[in-house]
Coordinates of C-alpha atoms and ligand atoms in Angstrom, one line a residue:
X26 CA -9.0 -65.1 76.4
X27 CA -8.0 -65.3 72.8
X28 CA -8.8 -67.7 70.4
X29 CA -6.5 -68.4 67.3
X30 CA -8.6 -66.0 65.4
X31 CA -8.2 -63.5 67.9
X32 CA -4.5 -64.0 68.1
X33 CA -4.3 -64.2 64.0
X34 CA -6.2 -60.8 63.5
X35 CA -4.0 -59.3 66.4
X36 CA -0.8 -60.3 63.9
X37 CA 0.7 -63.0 66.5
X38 CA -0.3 -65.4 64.4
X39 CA 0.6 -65.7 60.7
X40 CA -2.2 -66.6 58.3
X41 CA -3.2 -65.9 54.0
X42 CA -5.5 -62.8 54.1
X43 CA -7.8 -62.4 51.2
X44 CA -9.8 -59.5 52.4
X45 CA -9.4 -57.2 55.5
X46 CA -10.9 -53.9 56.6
X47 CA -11.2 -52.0 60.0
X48 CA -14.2 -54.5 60.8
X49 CA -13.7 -57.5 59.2
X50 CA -10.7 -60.3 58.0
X51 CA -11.2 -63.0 55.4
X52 CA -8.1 -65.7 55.5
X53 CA -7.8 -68.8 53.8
X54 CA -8.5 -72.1 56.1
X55 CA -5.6 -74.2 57.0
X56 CA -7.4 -77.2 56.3
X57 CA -9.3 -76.7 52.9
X58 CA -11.9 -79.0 52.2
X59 CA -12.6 -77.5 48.5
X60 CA -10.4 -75.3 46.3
X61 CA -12.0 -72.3 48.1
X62 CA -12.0 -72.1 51.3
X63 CA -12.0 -68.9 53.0
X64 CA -12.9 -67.9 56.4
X65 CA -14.6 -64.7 57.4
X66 CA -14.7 -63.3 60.9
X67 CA -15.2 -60.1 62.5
X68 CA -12.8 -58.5 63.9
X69 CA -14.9 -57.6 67.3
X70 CA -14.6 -61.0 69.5
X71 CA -17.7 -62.5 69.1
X72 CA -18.3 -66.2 70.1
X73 CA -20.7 -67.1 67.9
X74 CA -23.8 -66.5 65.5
X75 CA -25.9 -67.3 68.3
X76 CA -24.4 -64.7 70.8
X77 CA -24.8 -61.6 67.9
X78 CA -27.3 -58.9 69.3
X79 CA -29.0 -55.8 67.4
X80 CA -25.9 -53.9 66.9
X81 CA -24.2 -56.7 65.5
X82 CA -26.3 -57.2 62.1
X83 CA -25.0 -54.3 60.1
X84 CA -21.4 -56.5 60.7
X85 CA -23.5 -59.4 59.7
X86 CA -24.5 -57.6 56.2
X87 CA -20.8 -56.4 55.8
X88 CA -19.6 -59.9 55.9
X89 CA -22.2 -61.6 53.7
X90 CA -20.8 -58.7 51.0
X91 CA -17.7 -59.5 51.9
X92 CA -18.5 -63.1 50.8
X93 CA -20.0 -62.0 47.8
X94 CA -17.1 -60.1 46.6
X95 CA -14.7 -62.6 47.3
X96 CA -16.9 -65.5 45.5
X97 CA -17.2 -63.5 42.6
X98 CA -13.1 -62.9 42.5
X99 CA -12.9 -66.7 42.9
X100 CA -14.9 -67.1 40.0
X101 CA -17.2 -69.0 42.5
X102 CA -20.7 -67.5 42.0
X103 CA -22.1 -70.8 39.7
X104 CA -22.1 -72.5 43.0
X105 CA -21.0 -71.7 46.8
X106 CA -21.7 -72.1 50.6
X107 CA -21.6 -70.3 53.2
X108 CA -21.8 -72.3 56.5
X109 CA -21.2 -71.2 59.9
X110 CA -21.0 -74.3 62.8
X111 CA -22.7 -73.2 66.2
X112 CA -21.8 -74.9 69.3
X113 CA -19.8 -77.9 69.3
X114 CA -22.6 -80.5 68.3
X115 CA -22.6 -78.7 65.2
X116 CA -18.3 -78.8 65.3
X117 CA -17.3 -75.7 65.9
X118 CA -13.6 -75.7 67.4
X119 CA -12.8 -72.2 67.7
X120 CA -15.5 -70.1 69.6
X121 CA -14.9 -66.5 67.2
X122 CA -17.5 -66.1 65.0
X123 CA -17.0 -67.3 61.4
X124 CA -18.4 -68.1 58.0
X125 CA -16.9 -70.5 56.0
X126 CA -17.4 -69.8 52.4
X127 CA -16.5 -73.3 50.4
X128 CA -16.9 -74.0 46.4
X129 CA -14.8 -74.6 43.6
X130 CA -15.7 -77.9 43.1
X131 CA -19.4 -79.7 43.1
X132 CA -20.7 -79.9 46.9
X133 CA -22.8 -82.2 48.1
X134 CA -26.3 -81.5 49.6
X135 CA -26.2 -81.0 53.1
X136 CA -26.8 -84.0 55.2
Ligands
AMP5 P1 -15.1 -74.5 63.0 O1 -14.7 -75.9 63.3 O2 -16.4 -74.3 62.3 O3 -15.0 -73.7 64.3 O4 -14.0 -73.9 62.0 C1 -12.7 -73.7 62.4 C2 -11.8 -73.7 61.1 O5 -10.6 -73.0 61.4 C3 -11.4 -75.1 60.6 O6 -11.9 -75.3 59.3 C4 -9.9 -75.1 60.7 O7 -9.3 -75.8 59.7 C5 -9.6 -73.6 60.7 N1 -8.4 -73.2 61.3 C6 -7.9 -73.5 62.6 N2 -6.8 -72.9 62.8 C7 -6.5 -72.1 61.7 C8 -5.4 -71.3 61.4 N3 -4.4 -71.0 62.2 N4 -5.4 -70.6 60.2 C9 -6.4 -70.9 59.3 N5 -7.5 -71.7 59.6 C10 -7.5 -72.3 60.8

């Protein structure tokens, strides 16, 4: 079954794109917690970072440059994360893999 993420890269669902390519879509999250807030997921329906395999890390490397070209057009590159939440002890709420890539302000350190 779908997730929202599934539904918003299938186009039933409306969302801000900043970046899309056959493999990939990067969308601004509905819920910024920083000035920048963009998320980027593959496009294949993946659950998570844990459940990748072999074949999966050349998407892996596409979306880290993905994230690097996108912090640098945010004028982000003096300071950014990029966080991905596992399982739902670590809070992830929608089970399609994704990186949260957050700056634009001073973050915290991770606690
Ligand atoms: P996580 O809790 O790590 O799974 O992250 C899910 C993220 O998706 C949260 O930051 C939500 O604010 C965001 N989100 C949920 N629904 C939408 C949506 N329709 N469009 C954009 N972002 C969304």
């Amino acid at each position: 079954m779908s997730t929202v993420f599934g539904l918003i890269i299938q186009g039933k669902i409306p969302s801000k794109k900043v970046f899309e390519n056959e493999r990939i879509l990067a969308i601004e999250d509905i819920h910024p917690v920083a000035p920048v807030h963009i998320l980027i997921m593959p496009k294949k329906e993946i659950p998570d970072i844990h459940s990748l395999e072999p074949q999966d890390w050349p998407l892996v490397g596409e979306m880290m440059s993905v994230a690097q070209k996108i912090a640098e057009e945010k004028g982000i590159v003096d300071g950014y994360r990029l966080v991905t939440n596992n399982g739902p002890n670590a809070g992830q709420t929608v089970f399609h893999l994704h990186f949260h890539l957050i700056g634009g302000r001073v973050l915290g350190h991770l606690g």
